[in-house]
Amino acid sequence: MSTYDTDPILESQAELTAASHVARVEAGRKSVVLKDRFGRVHRSMRISVTDVCNIRCQYCMPAEDVQFLPSASRLSYDQIVSFVRVASRCGIQKYRLTGGEPLTRPNLHELVQGLSALECVRELALTTNGMLLADQIDRLAAAGLTRVNISLDTLSEDTFKTLSRRQGLNRVLEGIEACCQRGDIELKLNALVLRDVNLCDVVELVQFSRARNLQIRFIEFMPLDGSRAWSNSRMVSGQELRELIAREIGPIQPLNRPSPSAPSTDYTFADGSGRVGFIDSVSQPFCGSCDRLRLTAEGRLRNCLFGREEWDVACQLKTGAIDEAEIVNTLQACTQAKHASHGIAEPGFTPPERAMYQIGG
Ligand code: SAM
Ligand code: SF4
């Protein structure tokens, strides 16, 4: 486990040790709830299965010389399933597989199958750039996957190439089409807008989604790019996009959040056709209702995208016989150390060492 920082609200080491003891006892009773110091109960987890990606989005990865983890250091599917079995007994019911590009990892459907067979897993979703999806969606759906988010930032091959430094928009569109045709996948599109690259694509993206009865959600650009080139001026706020969409397409009205921890604020068009969502992580942070933990591909547990601490669960999963209480203890410690907010707007903020593809978005 990494060291605790000196946040005054954080319990003393002695209190944490006592909390660990409680966790161990409670693990035996299978009644642990992952509640943090601010009363947030944690119910969802993002699991990165790899940091490898087949494209190089400007807002996520450096352009060149990307150093990926050695494949031997990634958690195996069995280890991930073992970990989720314990986490799900601590109240984590919703899981999303991500990366890097999760579909670059061979046989991802085997992991989906292992996870969807676990009793306490209520929701299992995938976030993907869609390029390898058309080939895999049938296997993934047969294994139990029911929710997919596909990243789609543009409908222009030229802009796709500028943004992702690779070609292949047609493959993304094939992935979207393959999901739509099945009819049993809850599909959403995610778009990230950089002012100087794809702001001019927003209207077309909304019309594309609306025509297919798909929800598109716009994610604000966060300082998590591998090139460390984030700037406020390149980020386009949700508010600016809402004004643009209302002006260019038609009035939109906010909908009630399906759950307080949902990151997206959803809107519907006043004429009732089509939904668009906004994940305003920078301009209107939703940390107060965040219920997420994150597991990196090499088995480090994190409590925030912007956190500076990580808890090593890989070492706890490498031994033959897994000590459940030890893993529960780690989940508790990680949850307890979570800060009130990501602090992007605070003076002296510096981005975390890891970029988005190394954490799992
Ligand atoms: N490769 C998959 C994909 O692109 O959907 C999954 C991993 S990717 C890191 C997950 C999400 O993170 C994508 O929707 C992407 O737009 C988002 N993302 C990447 N870098 C980001 C950044 N700097 N700020 C906000 N969102 C980011
Ligand atoms: Fe790859 Fe997704 Fe990052 Fe783009 S956002 S570089 S697709 S991991």
mmCIF file of C-alpha atoms and ligand atoms in Angstrom:
data_model
loop_
_atom_site.group_PDB
_atom_site.id
_atom_site.type_symbol
_atom_site.label_atom_id
_atom_site.label_comp_id
_atom_site.label_asym_id
_atom_site.label_seq_id
_atom_site.Cartn_x
_atom_site.Cartn_y
_atom_site.Cartn_z
ATOM 1 C CA MET A 1 0.000 0.000 0.000
ATOM 2 C CA SER A 2 1.331 3.473 -0.714
ATOM 3 C CA THR A 3 1.810 6.029 2.014
ATOM 4 C CA TYR A 4 -1.011 8.220 3.274
ATOM 5 C CA ASP A 5 -0.730 11.937 2.825
ATOM 6 C CA THR A 6 -1.124 14.468 5.624
ATOM 7 C CA ASP A 7 -4.701 15.506 5.023
ATOM 8 C CA PRO A 8 -5.832 16.679 8.481
ATOM 9 C CA ILE A 9 -9.195 14.962 8.110
ATOM 10 C CA LEU A 10 -7.550 11.632 7.461
ATOM 11 C CA GLU A 11 -7.618 9.362 10.457
ATOM 12 C CA SER A 12 -4.410 8.667 12.270
ATOM 13 C CA GLN A 13 -2.547 5.494 11.454
ATOM 14 C CA ALA A 14 -3.875 3.980 14.685
ATOM 15 C CA GLU A 15 -7.447 4.693 13.650
ATOM 16 C CA LEU A 16 -6.788 3.207 10.244
ATOM 17 C CA THR A 17 -5.404 0.077 11.854
ATOM 18 C CA ALA A 18 -8.546 -0.141 13.958
ATOM 19 C CA ALA A 19 -10.624 0.367 10.813
ATOM 20 C CA SER A 20 -8.691 -2.466 9.163
ATOM 21 C CA HIS A 21 -9.543 -4.701 12.050
ATOM 22 C CA VAL A 22 -13.210 -3.836 11.696
ATOM 23 C CA ALA A 23 -12.927 -4.531 7.990
ATOM 24 C CA ARG A 24 -11.423 -7.954 8.635
ATOM 25 C CA VAL A 25 -14.139 -8.863 11.086
ATOM 26 C CA GLU A 26 -16.849 -7.506 8.816
ATOM 27 C CA ALA A 27 -15.368 -9.291 5.819
ATOM 28 C CA GLY A 28 -16.021 -12.496 7.695
ATOM 29 C CA ARG A 29 -19.643 -11.370 8.047
ATOM 30 C CA LYS A 30 -19.782 -10.248 4.412
ATOM 31 C CA SER A 31 -21.362 -6.930 5.419
ATOM 32 C CA VAL A 32 -18.754 -4.364 4.457
ATOM 33 C CA VAL A 33 -19.869 -1.091 2.925
ATOM 34 C CA LEU A 34 -17.243 1.086 1.298
ATOM 35 C CA LYS A 35 -18.197 4.440 2.793
ATOM 36 C CA ASP A 36 -15.656 7.235 2.769
ATOM 37 C CA ARG A 37 -15.000 10.078 5.230
ATOM 38 C CA PHE A 38 -17.560 12.256 3.448
ATOM 39 C CA GLY A 39 -20.355 9.689 3.588
ATOM 40 C CA ARG A 40 -20.067 8.608 -0.041
ATOM 41 C CA VAL A 41 -20.908 4.922 -0.416
ATOM 42 C CA HIS A 42 -18.937 3.334 -3.239
ATOM 43 C CA ARG A 43 -20.856 1.124 -5.613
ATOM 44 C CA SER A 44 -19.042 1.244 -8.926
ATOM 45 C CA MET A 45 -15.637 0.400 -10.311
ATOM 46 C CA ARG A 46 -13.721 1.016 -13.516
ATOM 47 C CA ILE A 47 -11.393 -1.833 -14.375
ATOM 48 C CA SER A 48 -8.634 -1.221 -16.874
ATOM 49 C CA VAL A 49 -7.629 -4.422 -18.620
ATOM 50 C CA THR A 50 -4.718 -2.915 -20.542
ATOM 51 C CA ASP A 51 -2.943 0.370 -21.166
ATOM 52 C CA VAL A 52 -2.334 -0.609 -24.796
ATOM 53 C CA CYS A 53 -4.281 1.222 -27.472
ATOM 54 C CA ASN A 54 -4.515 0.945 -31.242
ATOM 55 C CA ILE A 55 -4.865 4.722 -31.735
ATOM 56 C CA ARG A 56 -3.230 7.762 -30.109
ATOM 57 C CA CYS A 57 -5.889 10.337 -29.201
ATOM 58 C CA GLN A 58 -4.325 13.745 -28.565
ATOM 59 C CA TYR A 59 -6.271 14.219 -25.346
ATOM 60 C CA CYS A 60 -5.114 10.912 -23.891
ATOM 61 C CA MET A 61 -1.810 9.591 -25.224
ATOM 62 C CA PRO A 62 1.529 11.019 -26.244
ATOM 63 C CA ALA A 63 2.155 10.984 -29.995
ATOM 64 C CA GLU A 64 5.206 8.719 -29.944
ATOM 65 C CA ASP A 65 7.399 6.495 -27.822
ATOM 66 C CA VAL A 66 4.558 5.270 -25.677
ATOM 67 C CA GLN A 67 5.862 2.841 -23.080
ATOM 68 C CA PHE A 68 3.260 0.199 -22.342
ATOM 69 C CA LEU A 69 3.294 -2.163 -19.392
ATOM 70 C CA PRO A 70 4.952 -5.512 -20.027
ATOM 71 C CA SER A 71 2.067 -7.892 -20.669
ATOM 72 C CA ALA A 72 3.222 -10.167 -17.822
ATOM 73 C CA SER A 73 2.539 -7.397 -15.319
ATOM 74 C CA ARG A 74 -1.153 -7.112 -16.222
ATOM 75 C CA LEU A 75 -3.626 -8.831 -13.963
ATOM 76 C CA SER A 76 -4.864 -12.073 -15.471
ATOM 77 C CA TYR A 77 -8.584 -12.536 -16.070
ATOM 78 C CA ASP A 78 -8.700 -15.004 -13.181
ATOM 79 C CA GLN A 79 -7.133 -12.426 -10.880
ATOM 80 C CA ILE A 80 -9.619 -9.767 -11.956
ATOM 81 C CA VAL A 81 -12.527 -12.138 -11.349
ATOM 82 C CA SER A 82 -11.136 -13.044 -7.907
ATOM 83 C CA PHE A 83 -10.811 -9.380 -7.040
ATOM 84 C CA VAL A 84 -14.315 -8.522 -8.238
ATOM 85 C CA ARG A 85 -15.750 -11.422 -6.255
ATOM 86 C CA VAL A 86 -14.464 -9.719 -3.089
ATOM 87 C CA ALA A 87 -15.285 -6.153 -4.178
ATOM 88 C CA SER A 88 -18.836 -7.123 -5.079
ATOM 89 C CA ARG A 89 -19.357 -8.447 -1.571
ATOM 90 C CA CYS A 90 -18.355 -4.980 -0.342
ATOM 91 C CA GLY A 91 -21.224 -3.408 -2.262
ATOM 92 C CA ILE A 92 -19.483 -2.671 -5.577
ATOM 93 C CA GLN A 93 -22.191 -3.738 -7.982
ATOM 94 C CA LYS A 94 -21.441 -1.826 -11.171
ATOM 95 C CA TYR A 95 -18.332 -2.512 -13.250
ATOM 96 C CA ARG A 96 -17.005 -0.987 -16.428
ATOM 97 C CA LEU A 97 -14.143 -2.502 -18.419
ATOM 98 C CA THR A 98 -11.878 0.043 -19.997
ATOM 99 C CA GLY A 99 -8.245 0.806 -20.832
ATOM 100 C CA GLY A 100 -6.252 1.709 -22.970
ATOM 101 C CA GLU A 101 -8.349 -0.012 -25.562
ATOM 102 C CA PRO A 102 -9.902 -3.020 -23.824
ATOM 103 C CA LEU A 103 -10.637 -4.846 -27.083
ATOM 104 C CA THR A 104 -6.914 -5.085 -27.888
ATOM 105 C CA ARG A 105 -6.622 -7.594 -25.053
ATOM 106 C CA PRO A 106 -7.156 -11.091 -26.468
ATOM 107 C CA ASN A 107 -10.376 -12.927 -25.640
ATOM 108 C CA LEU A 108 -11.972 -10.195 -23.571
ATOM 109 C CA HIS A 109 -15.235 -12.132 -23.749
ATOM 110 C CA GLU A 110 -13.696 -14.680 -21.359
ATOM 111 C CA LEU A 111 -13.361 -11.988 -18.706
ATOM 112 C CA VAL A 112 -16.907 -10.791 -19.410
ATOM 113 C CA GLN A 113 -18.129 -14.337 -18.944
ATOM 114 C CA GLY A 114 -16.289 -14.734 -15.641
ATOM 115 C CA LEU A 115 -17.603 -11.441 -14.300
ATOM 116 C CA SER A 116 -21.176 -11.756 -15.470
ATOM 117 C CA ALA A 117 -21.384 -15.143 -13.725
ATOM 118 C CA LEU A 118 -20.748 -13.502 -10.336
ATOM 119 C CA GLU A 119 -23.923 -13.167 -8.354
ATOM 120 C CA CYS A 120 -23.309 -9.697 -6.886
ATOM 121 C CA VAL A 121 -22.336 -8.074 -10.190
ATOM 122 C CA ARG A 122 -25.461 -6.153 -11.200
ATOM 123 C CA GLU A 123 -24.094 -4.219 -14.136
ATOM 124 C CA LEU A 124 -21.223 -4.870 -16.506
ATOM 125 C CA ALA A 125 -20.303 -2.368 -19.200
ATOM 126 C CA LEU A 126 -17.519 -1.676 -21.665
ATOM 127 C CA THR A 127 -15.966 1.562 -22.875
ATOM 128 C CA THR A 128 -14.228 1.217 -26.227
ATOM 129 C CA ASN A 129 -13.042 3.218 -29.187
ATOM 130 C CA GLY A 130 -15.095 0.775 -31.269
ATOM 131 C CA MET A 131 -12.435 -0.106 -33.822
ATOM 132 C CA LEU A 132 -12.379 -3.819 -32.978
ATOM 133 C CA LEU A 133 -15.969 -4.075 -31.871
ATOM 134 C CA ALA A 134 -17.743 -5.317 -34.995
ATOM 135 C CA ASP A 135 -15.690 -8.533 -34.844
ATOM 136 C CA GLN A 136 -16.184 -9.091 -31.132
ATOM 137 C CA ILE A 137 -19.649 -7.865 -30.209
ATOM 138 C CA ASP A 138 -21.391 -11.208 -30.747
ATOM 139 C CA ARG A 139 -18.942 -13.053 -28.481
ATOM 140 C CA LEU A 140 -19.112 -10.289 -25.861
ATOM 141 C CA ALA A 141 -22.902 -10.219 -25.856
ATOM 142 C CA ALA A 142 -23.074 -14.014 -25.628
ATOM 143 C CA ALA A 143 -20.756 -13.767 -22.601
ATOM 144 C CA GLY A 144 -23.154 -11.387 -20.846
ATOM 145 C CA LEU A 145 -22.209 -7.852 -21.880
ATOM 146 C CA THR A 146 -25.248 -5.600 -22.152
ATOM 147 C CA ARG A 147 -23.877 -2.043 -22.054
ATOM 148 C CA VAL A 148 -21.351 -0.450 -24.362
ATOM 149 C CA ASN A 149 -20.054 3.107 -24.647
ATOM 150 C CA ILE A 150 -18.272 3.919 -27.882
ATOM 151 C CA SER A 151 -16.080 6.977 -28.225
ATOM 152 C CA LEU A 152 -16.946 8.978 -31.325
ATOM 153 C CA ASP A 153 -15.492 12.484 -31.576
ATOM 154 C CA THR A 154 -16.048 13.211 -35.238
ATOM 155 C CA LEU A 155 -17.659 11.927 -38.409
ATOM 156 C CA SER A 156 -14.854 13.178 -40.636
ATOM 157 C CA GLU A 157 -11.987 10.808 -41.472
ATOM 158 C CA ASP A 158 -9.586 13.762 -41.699
ATOM 159 C CA THR A 159 -10.510 15.029 -38.262
ATOM 160 C CA PHE A 160 -10.373 11.473 -36.904
ATOM 161 C CA LYS A 161 -6.825 11.238 -38.198
ATOM 162 C CA THR A 162 -5.861 14.564 -36.660
ATOM 163 C CA LEU A 163 -7.417 13.687 -33.336
ATOM 164 C CA SER A 164 -6.342 10.061 -33.018
ATOM 165 C CA ARG A 165 -3.170 10.223 -35.123
ATOM 166 C CA ARG A 166 -4.404 7.083 -36.892
ATOM 167 C CA GLN A 167 -6.938 6.143 -39.553
ATOM 168 C CA GLY A 168 -10.014 4.011 -39.093
ATOM 169 C CA LEU A 169 -13.199 6.004 -38.488
ATOM 170 C CA ASN A 170 -14.991 3.531 -40.786
ATOM 171 C CA ARG A 171 -14.179 0.728 -38.319
ATOM 172 C CA VAL A 172 -15.636 2.734 -35.444
ATOM 173 C CA LEU A 173 -18.805 3.303 -37.459
ATOM 174 C CA GLU A 174 -18.957 -0.431 -38.246
ATOM 175 C CA GLY A 175 -18.728 -1.130 -34.507
ATOM 176 C CA ILE A 176 -21.627 1.249 -33.834
ATOM 177 C CA GLU A 177 -23.668 -0.335 -36.598
ATOM 178 C CA ALA A 178 -22.962 -3.865 -35.324
ATOM 179 C CA CYS A 179 -24.183 -2.906 -31.827
ATOM 180 C CA CYS A 180 -27.289 -1.175 -33.165
ATOM 181 C CA GLN A 181 -28.222 -4.185 -35.276
ATOM 182 C CA ARG A 182 -28.181 -6.564 -32.321
ATOM 183 C CA GLY A 183 -30.854 -4.671 -30.419
ATOM 184 C CA ASP A 184 -29.856 -6.161 -27.039
ATOM 185 C CA ILE A 185 -26.977 -3.790 -26.267
ATOM 186 C CA GLU A 186 -27.568 -0.526 -24.428
ATOM 187 C CA LEU A 187 -25.322 1.696 -26.500
ATOM 188 C CA LYS A 188 -24.160 5.242 -25.750
ATOM 189 C CA LEU A 189 -21.711 7.410 -27.611
ATOM 190 C CA ASN A 190 -19.038 9.501 -25.884
ATOM 191 C CA ALA A 191 -17.469 12.548 -27.498
ATOM 192 C CA LEU A 192 -14.625 14.739 -26.333
ATOM 193 C CA VAL A 193 -14.336 18.145 -27.951
ATOM 194 C CA LEU A 194 -11.085 20.045 -28.423
ATOM 195 C CA ARG A 195 -11.804 23.622 -29.425
ATOM 196 C CA ASP A 196 -9.173 23.718 -32.153
ATOM 197 C CA VAL A 197 -9.959 20.290 -33.625
ATOM 198 C CA ASN A 198 -13.572 19.092 -33.530
ATOM 199 C CA LEU A 199 -15.839 21.821 -32.165
ATOM 200 C CA CYS A 200 -17.176 22.143 -35.707
ATOM 201 C CA ASP A 201 -18.283 18.460 -35.598
ATOM 202 C CA VAL A 202 -20.633 18.787 -32.630
ATOM 203 C CA VAL A 203 -23.854 19.517 -34.518
ATOM 204 C CA GLU A 204 -23.269 16.652 -36.949
ATOM 205 C CA LEU A 205 -22.488 14.268 -34.082
ATOM 206 C CA VAL A 206 -25.732 15.154 -32.305
ATOM 207 C CA GLN A 207 -27.738 14.745 -35.509
ATOM 208 C CA PHE A 208 -26.062 11.403 -36.218
ATOM 209 C CA SER A 209 -26.959 10.143 -32.722
ATOM 210 C CA ARG A 210 -30.461 11.513 -32.801
ATOM 211 C CA ALA A 211 -31.158 9.859 -36.153
ATOM 212 C CA ARG A 212 -30.193 6.477 -34.633
ATOM 213 C CA ASN A 213 -31.990 7.074 -31.355
ATOM 214 C CA LEU A 214 -28.659 6.919 -29.489
ATOM 215 C CA GLN A 215 -27.615 9.084 -26.599
ATOM 216 C CA ILE A 216 -24.394 11.025 -27.088
ATOM 217 C CA ARG A 217 -22.538 12.451 -24.093
ATOM 218 C CA PHE A 218 -19.962 15.193 -24.277
ATOM 219 C CA ILE A 219 -17.038 14.815 -21.852
ATOM 220 C CA GLU A 220 -15.013 17.869 -20.894
ATOM 221 C CA PHE A 221 -11.303 17.619 -21.637
ATOM 222 C CA MET A 222 -9.460 16.979 -18.353
ATOM 223 C CA PRO A 223 -5.760 17.467 -17.597
ATOM 224 C CA LEU A 224 -4.979 13.775 -18.086
ATOM 225 C CA ASP A 225 -3.354 13.815 -21.520
ATOM 226 C CA GLY A 226 -0.066 12.015 -21.933
ATOM 227 C CA SER A 227 1.559 15.027 -23.603
ATOM 228 C CA ARG A 228 0.800 17.286 -20.618
ATOM 229 C CA ALA A 229 -0.556 19.863 -23.066
ATOM 230 C CA TRP A 230 -3.969 20.414 -21.419
ATOM 231 C CA SER A 231 -5.140 23.992 -21.422
ATOM 232 C CA ASN A 232 -8.359 25.586 -20.348
ATOM 233 C CA SER A 233 -8.586 27.289 -23.713
ATOM 234 C CA ARG A 234 -8.664 23.944 -25.604
ATOM 235 C CA MET A 235 -11.410 22.606 -23.332
ATOM 236 C CA VAL A 236 -14.982 23.355 -24.401
ATOM 237 C CA SER A 237 -17.362 23.502 -21.454
ATOM 238 C CA GLY A 238 -20.663 21.655 -21.375
ATOM 239 C CA GLN A 239 -22.422 24.999 -21.042
ATOM 240 C CA GLU A 240 -20.903 26.262 -24.284
ATOM 241 C CA LEU A 241 -21.961 23.046 -26.035
ATOM 242 C CA ARG A 242 -25.508 23.254 -24.665
ATOM 243 C CA GLU A 243 -25.807 26.780 -26.046
ATOM 244 C CA LEU A 244 -24.387 25.706 -29.397
ATOM 245 C CA ILE A 245 -26.744 22.707 -29.689
ATOM 246 C CA ALA A 246 -29.801 24.747 -28.662
ATOM 247 C CA ARG A 247 -28.902 27.462 -31.159
ATOM 248 C CA GLU A 248 -28.045 25.171 -34.088
ATOM 249 C CA ILE A 249 -30.474 22.273 -33.607
ATOM 250 C CA GLY A 250 -33.231 23.231 -31.193
ATOM 251 C CA PRO A 251 -34.061 23.899 -27.543
ATOM 252 C CA ILE A 252 -33.069 21.271 -24.979
ATOM 253 C CA GLN A 253 -34.444 20.619 -21.500
ATOM 254 C CA PRO A 254 -32.658 18.999 -18.539
ATOM 255 C CA LEU A 255 -33.865 15.620 -17.330
ATOM 256 C CA ASN A 256 -33.695 14.321 -13.774
ATOM 257 C CA ARG A 257 -30.545 12.333 -13.055
ATOM 258 C CA PRO A 258 -31.293 8.599 -13.054
ATOM 259 C CA SER A 259 -29.051 8.332 -9.979
ATOM 260 C CA PRO A 260 -27.197 11.014 -8.016
ATOM 261 C CA SER A 261 -23.840 9.377 -8.816
ATOM 262 C CA ALA A 262 -24.413 9.463 -12.587
ATOM 263 C CA PRO A 263 -21.627 11.616 -14.066
ATOM 264 C CA SER A 264 -23.749 12.903 -16.924
ATOM 265 C CA THR A 265 -26.449 15.557 -16.845
ATOM 266 C CA ASP A 266 -28.866 14.546 -19.561
ATOM 267 C CA TYR A 267 -31.047 16.754 -21.717
ATOM 268 C CA THR A 268 -33.807 15.997 -24.150
ATOM 269 C CA PHE A 269 -34.843 18.054 -27.124
ATOM 270 C CA ALA A 270 -37.968 20.073 -26.481
ATOM 271 C CA ASP A 271 -39.742 18.184 -29.268
ATOM 272 C CA GLY A 272 -39.101 14.965 -27.324
ATOM 273 C CA SER A 273 -36.784 13.358 -29.867
ATOM 274 C CA GLY A 274 -33.240 12.516 -28.834
ATOM 275 C CA ARG A 275 -31.104 12.772 -25.738
ATOM 276 C CA VAL A 276 -27.783 14.396 -25.191
ATOM 277 C CA GLY A 277 -25.651 14.260 -22.041
ATOM 278 C CA PHE A 278 -22.865 16.393 -20.608
ATOM 279 C CA ILE A 279 -20.088 15.217 -18.320
ATOM 280 C CA ASP A 280 -18.848 18.550 -17.010
ATOM 281 C CA SER A 281 -16.009 17.166 -14.897
ATOM 282 C CA VAL A 282 -13.966 20.373 -15.030
ATOM 283 C CA SER A 283 -16.522 23.198 -15.036
ATOM 284 C CA GLN A 284 -19.088 21.545 -12.743
ATOM 285 C CA PRO A 285 -17.363 18.720 -10.860
ATOM 286 C CA PHE A 286 -19.645 16.027 -9.452
ATOM 287 C CA CYS A 287 -17.151 14.742 -6.872
ATOM 288 C CA GLY A 288 -19.702 15.177 -4.060
ATOM 289 C CA SER A 289 -21.675 12.218 -5.393
ATOM 290 C CA CYS A 290 -18.807 10.164 -6.832
ATOM 291 C CA ASP A 291 -19.161 6.482 -5.986
ATOM 292 C CA ARG A 292 -16.309 5.108 -8.114
ATOM 293 C CA LEU A 293 -13.086 3.274 -7.457
ATOM 294 C CA ARG A 294 -10.608 2.293 -10.161
ATOM 295 C CA LEU A 295 -8.353 -0.673 -10.769
ATOM 296 C CA THR A 296 -5.422 -0.211 -13.135
ATOM 297 C CA ALA A 297 -4.286 -2.907 -15.548
ATOM 298 C CA GLU A 298 -1.374 -3.903 -13.313
ATOM 299 C CA GLY A 299 -3.562 -4.113 -10.226
ATOM 300 C CA ARG A 300 -3.305 -0.779 -8.454
ATOM 301 C CA LEU A 301 -6.435 0.451 -6.752
ATOM 302 C CA ARG A 302 -7.216 4.192 -7.025
ATOM 303 C CA ASN A 303 -9.961 6.298 -5.507
ATOM 304 C CA CYS A 304 -9.893 9.156 -8.058
ATOM 305 C CA LEU A 305 -8.622 9.894 -11.563
ATOM 306 C CA PHE A 306 -6.588 12.678 -10.015
ATOM 307 C CA GLY A 307 -5.496 10.808 -6.892
ATOM 308 C CA ARG A 308 -1.830 10.576 -6.033
ATOM 309 C CA GLU A 309 -2.025 7.365 -4.070
ATOM 310 C CA GLU A 310 -2.430 3.798 -5.240
ATOM 311 C CA TRP A 311 -2.959 0.559 -3.346
ATOM 312 C CA ASP A 312 -1.316 -2.567 -4.651
ATOM 313 C CA VAL A 313 -3.801 -5.404 -4.926
ATOM 314 C CA ALA A 314 -1.730 -7.290 -7.498
ATOM 315 C CA CYS A 315 0.487 -8.616 -4.731
ATOM 316 C CA GLN A 316 -2.610 -9.807 -2.872
ATOM 317 C CA LEU A 317 -3.895 -11.592 -5.961
ATOM 318 C CA LYS A 318 -0.632 -13.266 -6.910
ATOM 319 C CA THR A 319 -0.532 -15.710 -4.056
ATOM 320 C CA GLY A 320 -2.304 -19.026 -4.596
ATOM 321 C CA ALA A 321 -4.807 -18.696 -1.762
ATOM 322 C CA ILE A 322 -6.366 -15.253 -1.742
ATOM 323 C CA ASP A 323 -6.857 -13.630 1.644
ATOM 324 C CA GLU A 324 -10.265 -11.988 1.225
ATOM 325 C CA ALA A 325 -9.944 -9.989 4.418
ATOM 326 C CA GLU A 326 -6.695 -8.485 3.193
ATOM 327 C CA ILE A 327 -8.352 -7.332 -0.039
ATOM 328 C CA VAL A 328 -11.320 -5.917 1.864
ATOM 329 C CA ASN A 329 -8.863 -4.083 4.063
ATOM 330 C CA THR A 330 -7.216 -2.555 0.994
ATOM 331 C CA LEU A 331 -10.578 -1.529 -0.459
ATOM 332 C CA GLN A 332 -11.447 0.135 2.842
ATOM 333 C CA ALA A 333 -8.119 1.954 3.121
ATOM 334 C CA CYS A 334 -8.396 3.228 -0.449
ATOM 335 C CA THR A 335 -11.965 4.437 0.109
ATOM 336 C CA GLN A 336 -11.116 6.066 3.421
ATOM 337 C CA ALA A 337 -8.284 8.076 1.897
ATOM 338 C CA LYS A 338 -10.459 9.584 -0.853
ATOM 339 C CA HIS A 339 -10.435 13.371 -0.953
ATOM 340 C CA ALA A 340 -13.539 15.541 -1.123
ATOM 341 C CA SER A 341 -12.861 16.609 -4.701
ATOM 342 C CA HIS A 342 -10.381 16.303 -7.556
ATOM 343 C CA GLY A 343 -9.071 19.802 -6.946
ATOM 344 C CA ILE A 344 -8.548 20.784 -10.597
ATOM 345 C CA ALA A 345 -9.685 24.350 -9.851
ATOM 346 C CA GLU A 346 -7.570 24.699 -6.704
ATOM 347 C CA PRO A 347 -4.396 26.786 -6.720
ATOM 348 C CA GLY A 348 -1.278 24.663 -7.105
ATOM 349 C CA PHE A 349 -3.131 21.787 -8.817
ATOM 350 C CA THR A 350 -0.830 19.509 -10.772
ATOM 351 C CA PRO A 351 -2.023 16.579 -12.877
ATOM 352 C CA PRO A 352 -1.331 13.036 -11.660
ATOM 353 C CA GLU A 353 1.699 11.186 -12.989
ATOM 354 C CA ARG A 354 -0.413 8.772 -14.973
ATOM 355 C CA ALA A 355 -2.270 9.811 -18.118
ATOM 356 C CA MET A 356 -5.811 8.648 -18.849
ATOM 357 C CA TYR A 357 -4.815 5.541 -20.830
ATOM 358 C CA GLN A 358 -2.641 4.405 -17.912
ATOM 359 C CA ILE A 359 -5.458 4.729 -15.381
ATOM 360 C CA GLY A 360 -8.548 3.689 -17.331
ATOM 361 C CA GLY A 361 -11.152 6.245 -18.261
HETATM 362 N N1 SAM B 1 -10.103 3.340 -25.462
HETATM 363 C C1 SAM B 1 -11.416 3.402 -24.976
HETATM 364 C C2 SAM B 1 -12.133 4.633 -25.484
HETATM 365 O O1 SAM B 1 -11.485 5.536 -26.000
HETATM 366 O O2 SAM B 1 -13.345 4.677 -25.346
HETATM 367 C C3 SAM B 1 -11.506 3.332 -23.477
HETATM 368 C C4 SAM B 1 -10.497 4.090 -22.691
HETATM 369 S S1 SAM B 1 -10.590 5.834 -22.864
HETATM 370 C C5 SAM B 1 -9.335 6.340 -21.776
HETATM 371 C C6 SAM B 1 -12.117 6.151 -22.021
HETATM 372 C C7 SAM B 1 -12.687 7.525 -22.172
HETATM 373 O O3 SAM B 1 -11.776 8.451 -21.640
HETATM 374 C C8 SAM B 1 -12.946 7.940 -23.620
HETATM 375 O O4 SAM B 1 -14.318 8.210 -23.767
HETATM 376 C C9 SAM B 1 -12.134 9.191 -23.776
HETATM 377 O O5 SAM B 1 -12.794 10.164 -24.528
HETATM 378 C C10 SAM B 1 -11.939 9.640 -22.353
HETATM 379 N N2 SAM B 1 -10.747 10.465 -22.178
HETATM 380 C C11 SAM B 1 -9.493 10.209 -22.579
HETATM 381 N N3 SAM B 1 -8.660 11.212 -22.251
HETATM 382 C C12 SAM B 1 -9.414 12.137 -21.623
HETATM 383 C C13 SAM B 1 -9.158 13.419 -21.052
HETATM 384 N N4 SAM B 1 -7.922 13.948 -21.064
HETATM 385 N N5 SAM B 1 -10.177 14.093 -20.490
HETATM 386 C C14 SAM B 1 -11.432 13.554 -20.472
HETATM 387 N N6 SAM B 1 -11.746 12.359 -20.979
HETATM 388 C C15 SAM B 1 -10.750 11.654 -21.570
HETATM 389 FE FE1 SF4 B 2 -6.913 5.001 -26.872
HETATM 390 FE FE2 SF4 B 2 -9.216 5.542 -25.653
HETATM 391 FE FE3 SF4 B 2 -7.001 6.909 -25.046
HETATM 392 FE FE4 SF4 B 2 -8.101 7.267 -27.409
HETATM 393 S S1 SF4 B 2 -9.043 7.745 -25.430
HETATM 394 S S2 SF4 B 2 -5.917 6.942 -27.006
HETATM 395 S S3 SF4 B 2 -8.886 5.292 -27.854
HETATM 396 S S4 SF4 B 2 -7.342 4.792 -24.678
#
